[in-house]
Coordinates of C-alpha atoms in Angstrom, one line a residue:
M762 CA 9.1 8.3 60.3
Q763 CA 10.6 10.8 57.9
L764 CA 12.6 9.4 55.0
P765 CA 14.6 11.2 52.4
P766 CA 12.8 11.7 49.0
E767 CA 15.4 9.4 47.3
I768 CA 14.3 6.5 49.4
W769 CA 10.6 7.1 48.7
L770 CA 11.5 7.2 45.0
D771 CA 13.3 3.9 45.3
I772 CA 10.3 2.4 46.9
L773 CA 8.1 3.7 44.1
D774 CA 10.2 1.9 41.5
L775 CA 9.5 -1.4 43.2
T776 CA 5.8 -0.8 43.8
A777 CA 3.2 -2.1 41.3
D778 CA 0.4 0.2 40.2
S779 CA -2.3 -1.8 42.0
E780 CA -0.4 -1.6 45.3
L781 CA 0.6 2.0 44.9
F782 CA -3.0 3.1 44.7
K783 CA -3.6 1.4 48.0
V784 CA -0.9 3.3 49.8
E785 CA -1.1 6.6 48.0
S786 CA -2.1 8.4 51.2
V787 CA 1.2 7.4 53.0
N788 CA 3.3 10.1 51.4
R789 CA 2.8 13.1 49.2
I790 CA 5.2 11.6 46.7
F791 CA 3.2 8.4 46.6
Y792 CA 0.0 10.4 46.0
G793 CA 1.5 12.4 43.1
C794 CA 3.0 9.3 41.5
A795 CA -0.3 7.4 41.9
L796 CA -2.1 10.1 40.0
D797 CA 0.5 10.2 37.3
R798 CA 0.2 6.4 36.7
R799 CA -3.5 6.4 36.9
Y800 CA -4.1 9.2 34.4
R801 CA -1.0 9.2 32.2
H802 CA -2.8 6.8 29.7
I803 CA -6.5 7.0 29.1
Q804 CA -8.6 4.7 26.8
L805 CA -11.8 6.3 25.4
H806 CA -14.1 3.5 24.4
D807 CA -16.9 3.6 27.0
K808 CA -19.6 6.1 27.9
F809 CA -18.9 5.6 31.7
I810 CA -15.2 6.3 31.3
L811 CA -16.1 9.3 29.2
S812 CA -18.4 10.8 31.7
G813 CA -16.1 9.9 34.6
I814 CA -13.2 11.7 33.0
I815 CA -15.3 14.8 32.4
D816 CA -16.5 14.8 36.0
K817 CA -13.0 14.3 37.4
L818 CA -11.4 17.0 35.2
D819 CA -14.2 19.4 36.1
S820 CA -13.6 18.8 39.9
D821 CA -9.8 18.5 39.9
Y822 CA -8.7 20.4 36.8
F823 CA -5.5 21.9 38.2
V824 CA -4.4 18.5 39.5
L825 CA -5.1 16.3 36.5
H826 CA -5.0 18.2 33.3
K827 CA -1.2 18.0 33.0
R828 CA -1.0 14.3 33.9
V829 CA -2.7 12.9 30.8
K830 CA 0.1 12.1 28.4
S831 CA -1.4 9.4 26.2
L832 CA -4.9 8.9 24.7
E833 CA -6.1 5.7 23.1
I834 CA -9.2 5.9 20.9
Y835 CA -11.4 3.1 19.5
P836 CA -13.6 5.0 17.0
H837 CA -16.4 2.4 16.7
L838 CA -16.7 1.9 20.4
M839 CA -16.3 5.7 20.9
L840 CA -19.1 6.4 18.5
S841 CA -21.4 4.0 20.3
A842 CA -20.5 5.5 23.6
M843 CA -21.2 9.0 22.4
W844 CA -24.5 7.8 20.9
K845 CA -25.6 6.1 24.1
G846 CA -24.3 9.0 26.2
I847 CA -26.4 11.7 24.5
P848 CA -29.3 11.4 27.0
D849 CA -26.9 11.8 29.9
F850 CA -25.3 14.9 28.5
L851 CA -28.7 16.4 27.6
G852 CA -30.1 15.6 31.1
V853 CA -32.6 13.1 29.8
T854 CA -33.5 10.1 31.8
V855 CA -33.9 6.9 29.8
S856 CA -36.1 4.4 31.7
K857 CA -37.0 2.1 28.9
A858 CA -34.5 -0.5 27.6
W859 CA -34.2 -1.4 24.0
V860 CA -36.7 -4.1 22.9
F861 CA -35.8 -6.0 19.7
P862 CA -38.8 -7.5 17.9
V863 CA -38.3 -10.9 16.3
H864 CA -38.5 -9.5 12.8
I865 CA -35.3 -7.5 13.0
F866 CA -33.2 -10.7 13.3
S867 CA -31.8 -11.8 10.0
K868 CA -29.6 -14.6 8.8
S869 CA -26.5 -12.5 9.4
G870 CA -27.4 -11.6 13.0
L871 CA -29.0 -8.8 14.9
T872 CA -29.9 -5.7 12.9
L873 CA -29.6 -2.6 15.2
P874 CA -31.5 0.7 14.6
S875 CA -29.5 3.2 12.6
M876 CA -27.5 5.8 14.5
P877 CA -28.4 9.5 14.5
P878 CA -26.4 11.9 12.4
L879 CA -22.9 12.8 13.8
S880 CA -24.0 16.5 13.7
S881 CA -26.5 15.8 16.5
I882 CA -23.9 13.9 18.5
S883 CA -21.3 16.5 18.3
G884 CA -23.8 19.2 19.0
A885 CA -25.1 17.4 22.0
M886 CA -21.7 16.8 23.5
E887 CA -20.0 20.0 22.5
G888 CA -20.5 21.6 25.9
H889 CA -18.7 18.9 27.9
F890 CA -16.8 16.5 25.7
M891 CA -15.0 18.9 23.5
T892 CA -14.2 21.2 26.4
T893 CA -12.7 18.2 28.2
M894 CA -10.6 17.3 25.3
A895 CA -9.2 20.8 25.1
K896 CA -8.0 20.5 28.7
F897 CA -5.5 17.8 27.7
T898 CA -2.7 20.4 27.4
A899 CA 0.1 17.9 28.1
L900 CA -1.0 15.3 25.6
K901 CA 1.9 13.8 23.7
E902 CA 0.6 10.6 22.2
I903 CA -2.5 9.4 20.5
K904 CA -3.3 5.8 19.4
V905 CA -6.3 5.0 17.2
T906 CA -7.4 1.4 16.6
W907 CA -10.1 0.4 14.2
T908 CA -12.2 -2.7 14.6
Q909 CA -13.3 -4.8 11.6
N910 CA -16.6 -3.1 10.8
P911 CA -16.4 -1.4 7.5
N912 CA -20.0 -0.2 7.6
E913 CA -19.2 2.3 10.3
D914 CA -15.8 3.6 9.0
G915 CA -17.1 6.8 7.7
A916 CA -18.9 7.7 10.9
C917 CA -15.7 6.8 12.9
F918 CA -13.7 9.3 10.9
S919 CA -16.4 11.9 11.7
V920 CA -15.7 11.3 15.3
L921 CA -11.9 11.8 14.8
N922 CA -12.5 14.9 12.7
I923 CA -14.2 16.4 15.8
L924 CA -11.2 15.5 18.0
W925 CA -8.3 16.6 15.8
P926 CA -8.6 20.4 16.2
V927 CA -8.3 20.2 19.9
L928 CA -5.8 17.4 20.3
F929 CA -3.0 18.0 17.7
R930 CA -1.3 21.0 19.3
N931 CA 1.7 19.4 21.0
L932 CA 1.3 15.8 19.6
V933 CA 4.6 13.9 19.4
T934 CA 3.5 10.3 18.8
L935 CA 0.7 9.3 16.4
N936 CA -0.2 5.6 16.0
L937 CA -3.0 4.7 13.5
R938 CA -3.5 0.9 13.7
T939 CA -5.5 -1.4 11.4
M940 CA -6.7 1.7 9.4
P941 CA -9.0 0.8 6.5
I942 CA -7.2 1.7 3.3
E943 CA -10.4 3.0 1.6
I944 CA -10.9 5.8 4.1
V945 CA -7.4 7.3 4.1
D946 CA -8.7 10.5 2.4
C947 CA -10.4 11.5 5.6
L948 CA -7.1 11.6 7.5
S949 CA -4.6 12.9 4.9
E950 CA -5.3 16.5 5.5
S951 CA -5.3 16.1 9.3
I952 CA -1.9 14.4 9.4
S953 CA -0.3 17.1 7.3
T954 CA -1.1 19.6 10.1
L955 CA 0.7 17.7 12.9
T956 CA 4.0 19.6 12.5
H957 CA 5.4 18.4 15.9
V958 CA 5.0 14.7 15.3
K959 CA 8.3 12.7 15.8
Y960 CA 7.0 9.2 15.9
L961 CA 4.5 8.0 13.2
T962 CA 3.0 4.5 12.9
L963 CA 0.6 3.7 10.0
S964 CA -0.9 0.3 9.8
F965 CA -3.2 -0.4 6.8
E966 CA -6.0 -3.0 6.5
Y967 CA -6.8 -4.2 3.0
N968 CA -10.5 -4.4 1.9
F969 CA -11.0 -6.8 -1.1
A970 CA -13.9 -4.6 -2.2
T971 CA -11.4 -1.8 -3.0
S972 CA -9.8 -1.8 -6.4
T973 CA -6.0 -1.8 -7.0
L974 CA -6.2 1.7 -8.5
E975 CA -8.1 3.0 -5.5
V976 CA -5.5 1.5 -3.1
A977 CA -2.6 3.1 -5.1
E978 CA -4.3 6.5 -5.1
A979 CA -4.9 6.3 -1.3
L980 CA -1.3 5.4 -0.6
V981 CA -0.1 8.3 -2.7
R982 CA -2.3 10.7 -0.8
I983 CA -1.2 9.4 2.6
A984 CA 2.5 9.6 1.5
K985 CA 2.1 13.3 0.5
S986 CA 0.6 14.0 3.9
V987 CA 3.5 12.2 5.6
N988 CA 5.9 14.4 3.6
C989 CA 4.6 17.4 5.5
L990 CA 6.2 16.0 8.6
A991 CA 9.7 16.2 7.2
G992 CA 10.8 18.8 9.7
S993 CA 10.1 16.8 12.8
L994 CA 9.8 13.1 12.0
R995 CA 12.3 10.8 13.7
S996 CA 10.6 7.4 13.4
L997 CA 8.4 6.1 10.6
S998 CA 6.7 2.7 10.8
I999 CA 4.7 1.3 7.8
S1000 CA 2.8 -1.9 7.8
G1001 CA 0.1 -3.4 5.6
F1002 CA -1.6 -6.8 5.7
G1003 CA -3.3 -7.9 2.5
N1004 CA -2.7 -7.5 -1.2
F1005 CA -0.9 -4.2 -1.1
D1006 CA 1.6 -2.9 -3.6
F1007 CA 3.6 -0.2 -1.7
S1008 CA 5.5 0.9 -4.8
P1009 CA 3.3 4.1 -5.3
F1010 CA 3.8 5.0 -1.6
Y1011 CA 7.6 4.9 -1.7
D1012 CA 7.6 6.6 -5.1
V1013 CA 6.1 9.7 -3.6
L1014 CA 7.8 9.6 -0.2
E1015 CA 10.4 12.3 0.2
E1016 CA 13.4 12.8 2.4
F1017 CA 13.2 13.2 6.2
P1018 CA 16.4 14.8 7.5
H1019 CA 16.1 13.6 11.1
L1020 CA 14.8 10.1 10.5
S1021 CA 16.7 7.6 12.7
K1022 CA 14.3 4.6 12.8
F1023 CA 12.5 3.0 9.8
V1024 CA 10.1 0.1 10.0
H1025 CA 8.4 -1.8 7.2
I1026 CA 6.5 -4.9 8.3
G1027 CA 3.8 -7.0 6.8
T1028 CA 3.7 -7.6 3.1
F1029 CA 7.1 -7.3 1.5
G1030 CA 8.6 -8.9 -1.6
P1031 CA 8.2 -9.0 -5.4
E1032 CA 4.5 -9.6 -5.2
Y1033 CA 3.9 -6.7 -2.9
M1034 CA 6.3 -4.2 -4.4
N1035 CA 6.4 -4.6 -8.1
D1036 CA 8.8 -1.8 -8.6
P1037 CA 11.2 -1.4 -5.7
A1038 CA 13.0 1.7 -7.2
G1039 CA 11.1 4.1 -4.9
F1040 CA 11.9 1.9 -1.8
K1041 CA 15.6 1.9 -2.8
R1042 CA 15.7 5.6 -3.4
F1043 CA 14.1 6.1 0.1
L1044 CA 16.8 4.0 1.8
M1045 CA 19.6 5.7 -0.1
S1046 CA 18.5 9.2 0.8
H1047 CA 18.3 8.3 4.6
S1048 CA 21.9 7.5 5.6
S1049 CA 20.9 8.8 9.1
I1050 CA 18.9 5.6 9.9
R1051 CA 20.2 3.9 13.0
H1052 CA 17.4 1.3 13.5
L1053 CA 16.0 -0.7 10.6
I1054 CA 13.2 -3.3 10.9
L1055 CA 12.2 -5.4 7.8
P1056 CA 10.4 -8.6 7.1
A1057 CA 11.7 -11.4 5.0
P1058 CA 10.2 -11.2 1.5
G1059 CA 7.7 -13.8 0.4
N1060 CA 8.4 -16.1 -2.6
S1061 CA 7.1 -15.2 -6.0
A1062 CA 6.3 -17.4 -8.9
F1063 CA 7.2 -14.8 -11.5
T1064 CA 10.2 -12.9 -10.0
S1065 CA 13.4 -14.2 -8.4
V1066 CA 13.5 -13.1 -4.8
D1067 CA 17.3 -12.8 -5.1
S1068 CA 17.2 -10.5 -8.1
W1069 CA 14.5 -8.4 -6.4
L1070 CA 16.5 -8.0 -3.3
Q1071 CA 19.6 -7.1 -5.4
T1072 CA 17.5 -4.3 -7.0
C1073 CA 16.4 -3.1 -3.5
F1074 CA 19.8 -3.0 -1.7
E1075 CA 22.5 -2.8 -4.3
G1076 CA 24.6 0.3 -3.7
I1077 CA 22.8 1.3 -0.5
R1078 CA 25.0 2.8 2.2
L1079 CA 23.7 3.1 5.8
P1080 CA 26.8 4.2 7.7
N1081 CA 24.9 5.0 10.9
L1082 CA 22.9 1.7 11.1
R1083 CA 23.4 0.1 14.5
T1084 CA 20.3 -2.0 15.0
L1085 CA 18.8 -4.5 12.5
E1086 CA 15.7 -6.5 13.1
L1087 CA 14.2 -9.1 10.7
S1088 CA 10.8 -10.6 11.2
L1089 CA 8.7 -13.3 9.6
S1090 CA 6.1 -15.8 10.7
Y1091 CA 7.8 -19.0 9.5
I1092 CA 11.2 -20.1 8.3
S1093 CA 11.8 -23.4 6.5
S1094 CA 15.0 -25.4 6.6
S1095 CA 15.9 -24.8 2.9
G1096 CA 15.7 -22.1 0.2
N1097 CA 14.1 -19.5 2.5
S1098 CA 14.4 -15.8 1.9
L1099 CA 15.7 -14.7 5.3
P1100 CA 19.4 -15.6 4.6
L1101 CA 19.0 -13.9 1.2
L1102 CA 17.8 -10.7 2.8
L1103 CA 20.5 -10.7 5.4
A1104 CA 23.2 -11.4 2.8
H1105 CA 22.2 -8.4 0.7
I1106 CA 22.1 -6.1 3.7
T1107 CA 25.4 -7.2 5.2
E1108 CA 27.1 -6.8 1.8
T1109 CA 26.7 -3.1 2.1
V1110 CA 26.4 -2.5 5.8
D1111 CA 29.1 -3.4 8.3
T1112 CA 28.2 -1.1 11.3
I1113 CA 25.5 -3.2 12.9
E1114 CA 26.0 -3.8 16.6
S1115 CA 22.6 -5.3 17.6
F1116 CA 20.7 -7.9 15.6
S1117 CA 17.5 -9.8 16.2
I1118 CA 15.0 -12.1 14.4
T1119 CA 11.5 -12.1 15.7
G1120 CA 8.4 -14.1 14.8
C1121 CA 10.0 -17.4 14.1
R1122 CA 11.9 -20.3 15.7
I1123 CA 15.1 -21.0 13.8
P1124 CA 16.3 -24.6 13.2
Q1125 CA 20.0 -25.1 13.9
T1126 CA 20.9 -25.7 10.2
D1127 CA 19.4 -22.3 9.3
L1128 CA 21.0 -20.6 12.4
E1129 CA 24.5 -21.6 11.3
L1130 CA 23.9 -20.0 7.9
V1131 CA 22.7 -16.8 9.5
L1132 CA 25.6 -16.7 11.9
Q1133 CA 28.0 -17.1 9.0
L1134 CA 26.6 -14.1 7.4
L1135 CA 27.0 -12.1 10.6
T1136 CA 30.7 -13.1 11.1
G1137 CA 32.0 -9.9 9.5
L1138 CA 30.0 -7.6 11.8
S1139 CA 31.1 -6.3 15.1
L1140 CA 28.0 -7.5 16.8
K1141 CA 27.5 -6.7 20.5
S1142 CA 24.0 -8.0 21.0
V1143 CA 21.9 -10.8 19.4
K1144 CA 18.3 -11.8 20.1
L1145 CA 16.8 -14.9 18.5
E1146 CA 14.2 -17.5 18.9
V1147 CA 15.4 -21.1 18.4
L1148 CA 13.6 -24.4 18.3
V1149 CA 16.0 -26.4 20.5
L1150 CA 18.4 -25.2 23.2
D1151 CA 21.4 -27.4 22.6
P1152 CA 25.1 -27.3 23.6
A1153 CA 26.0 -27.3 20.0
L1154 CA 24.1 -24.1 19.6
M1155 CA 26.5 -22.4 22.1
D1156 CA 29.4 -23.8 20.1
L1157 CA 28.1 -21.9 17.0
F1158 CA 27.7 -18.6 18.8
A1159 CA 31.2 -18.8 20.3
K1160 CA 32.7 -19.8 16.9
Y1161 CA 31.1 -17.2 14.7
L1162 CA 30.5 -14.3 17.1
P1163 CA 33.5 -14.2 19.5
D1164 CA 33.0 -10.5 20.2
L1165 CA 29.3 -11.0 21.3
E1166 CA 28.5 -9.4 24.7
T1167 CA 24.8 -9.9 25.1
L1168 CA 22.8 -13.0 24.1
D1169 CA 19.0 -13.2 24.4
L1170 CA 17.5 -16.6 23.4
T1171 CA 13.9 -17.8 23.4
Y1172 CA 13.7 -21.6 23.1
R1173 CA 10.9 -24.2 22.7
W1174 CA 12.7 -27.4 23.9
V1175 CA 15.9 -28.4 25.6
C1176 CA 17.8 -31.3 24.0
S1177 CA 20.8 -33.3 25.2
T1178 CA 23.7 -33.8 22.8
P1179 CA 23.4 -36.3 20.0
G1180 CA 24.5 -39.9 20.8
N1181 CA 24.0 -39.4 24.6
M1182 CA 20.4 -38.8 25.4
N1183 CA 21.0 -39.2 29.1
T1184 CA 23.3 -36.3 29.4
S1185 CA 21.5 -33.1 30.4
F1186 CA 22.2 -29.7 29.0
V1187 CA 23.7 -28.5 32.2
E1188 CA 26.1 -31.4 32.5
E1189 CA 27.2 -31.0 28.9
M1190 CA 27.8 -27.3 29.3
E1191 CA 30.0 -27.9 32.3
R1192 CA 32.5 -29.7 30.0
R1193 CA 32.7 -26.6 27.7
F1194 CA 34.7 -23.4 28.0
Y1195 CA 35.2 -20.7 25.4
P1196 CA 38.3 -18.7 26.3
K1197 CA 38.0 -16.2 23.5
W1198 CA 34.2 -15.5 23.9
K1199 CA 33.5 -12.0 25.2
L1200 CA 30.0 -12.8 26.3
Y1201 CA 29.1 -10.7 29.3
E1202 CA 25.3 -11.3 29.7
A1203 CA 23.0 -14.1 28.7
H1204 CA 19.2 -14.2 29.0
L1205 CA 17.2 -17.3 28.4
E1206 CA 13.4 -17.6 28.2
S1207 CA 11.2 -20.6 27.4
S1208 CA 8.2 -20.1 25.1
D1209 CA 6.5 -23.0 26.9
Y1210 CA 4.3 -21.5 29.5
C1211 CA 4.6 -24.7 31.6
A1212 CA 8.4 -24.5 31.7
N1213 CA 10.1 -24.7 35.0
A1214 CA 11.6 -21.4 36.0
N1215 CA 14.3 -23.1 38.2
E1216 CA 15.4 -25.2 35.3
N1217 CA 15.6 -22.2 33.0
L1218 CA 17.8 -20.4 35.6
A1219 CA 20.1 -23.5 35.8
Y1220 CA 20.5 -23.4 32.0
Q1221 CA 21.4 -19.7 32.2
K1222 CA 24.0 -20.4 34.9
A1223 CA 25.5 -23.2 32.9
I1224 CA 26.1 -20.9 30.0
S1225 CA 27.6 -18.2 32.2
R1226 CA 30.3 -20.6 33.4
C1227 CA 31.5 -21.1 29.8
A1228 CA 32.5 -17.5 29.2
P1229 CA 35.5 -15.8 30.9
R1230 CA 33.7 -12.5 31.5
M1231 CA 30.7 -14.2 33.2
V1232 CA 32.6 -16.5 35.5

């Protein structure tokens, strides 16, 4: 039976990838979409995947070469795959497996034979592998993820240096995750040549064997490379986990005229940014930022968090800011830094429409303090994680955020009202109605994987009956 293309496309939207591949022969649209989904994102970490992609592109070049949009590389695994794959690419049959004598075992584990030089690997694979990489003409995104094996970092960058010349042409998104700080030099020059990159993510891993001076010098060099992307960069994400001082990085970072999203996660606060002047200058020079993500600063024994935040945000104007996300791993019930951070931001910014806190479950006492700070904003959307879903919680939202339109809550437990432990959440919400609350959409999710989905739906319906626009 012939169906209009619009109906086939509607069917595609409701079909999972696994099922789509089973019925790809039903219709030409199905076949093309199945190929798009199968090859749009490729992970290079195994010799069999590597050889399979090469063979497939060689046989169906005109069908596949424009379908690969995203490439994910694991340098250590990639290096191992290339090393193991040399005999295959050279046409050599390996019939004898590795045999490890007892004497090569040490207290730290198995000691493997050393790898051959990268020059021999690149030379052996140049005919197939490099030619295949050059065929990814539609590639827009590259993700590189390092594993925790510092002994191989140098070799891994050698692999990447082989790939950069043939992959960077039309690159729009570059994501470098868990990058060892001590080997930033190997990438600095390469990043500066990616003149079309709009979305850049840099995640640094700290090595305690690296001195503070070496870390500072590495951050300065990577910042200078990022400055070369000023003409195209729209989104910049910086994260570091360990004893980082990001002051040198922000001191060197220049202006990006088109920047609309800025993310700094991980280490943040007086102990991790001794001099926040560069960070403040960076924010002040980017009034175009619409989306800001920051972590709550950690406490310091030597510097007041409040005074440090005042230095960071005093006088800052972000007239275009619409989305604010704050993150942390834990929030206590008293004296924490999240309300301080929020207070300093909301003192100077009143244009926020969407607000969220991720990475923590907020007690009700802290939530009321947070909502009080948000009262002066015209918030349309809020996303939070709370400890207990309680009717009193809804009272707070209706009281402090009457103009709220979308509420997204993740909860851990459901509690009845104080003094009446036999009253369920649903029954208690049936007695409530907020005539001035403009809530239009509510989404609830339990963080307990054993939670009952029907009960969660009942809680959601109970909330919907309390707001005029949802009835």
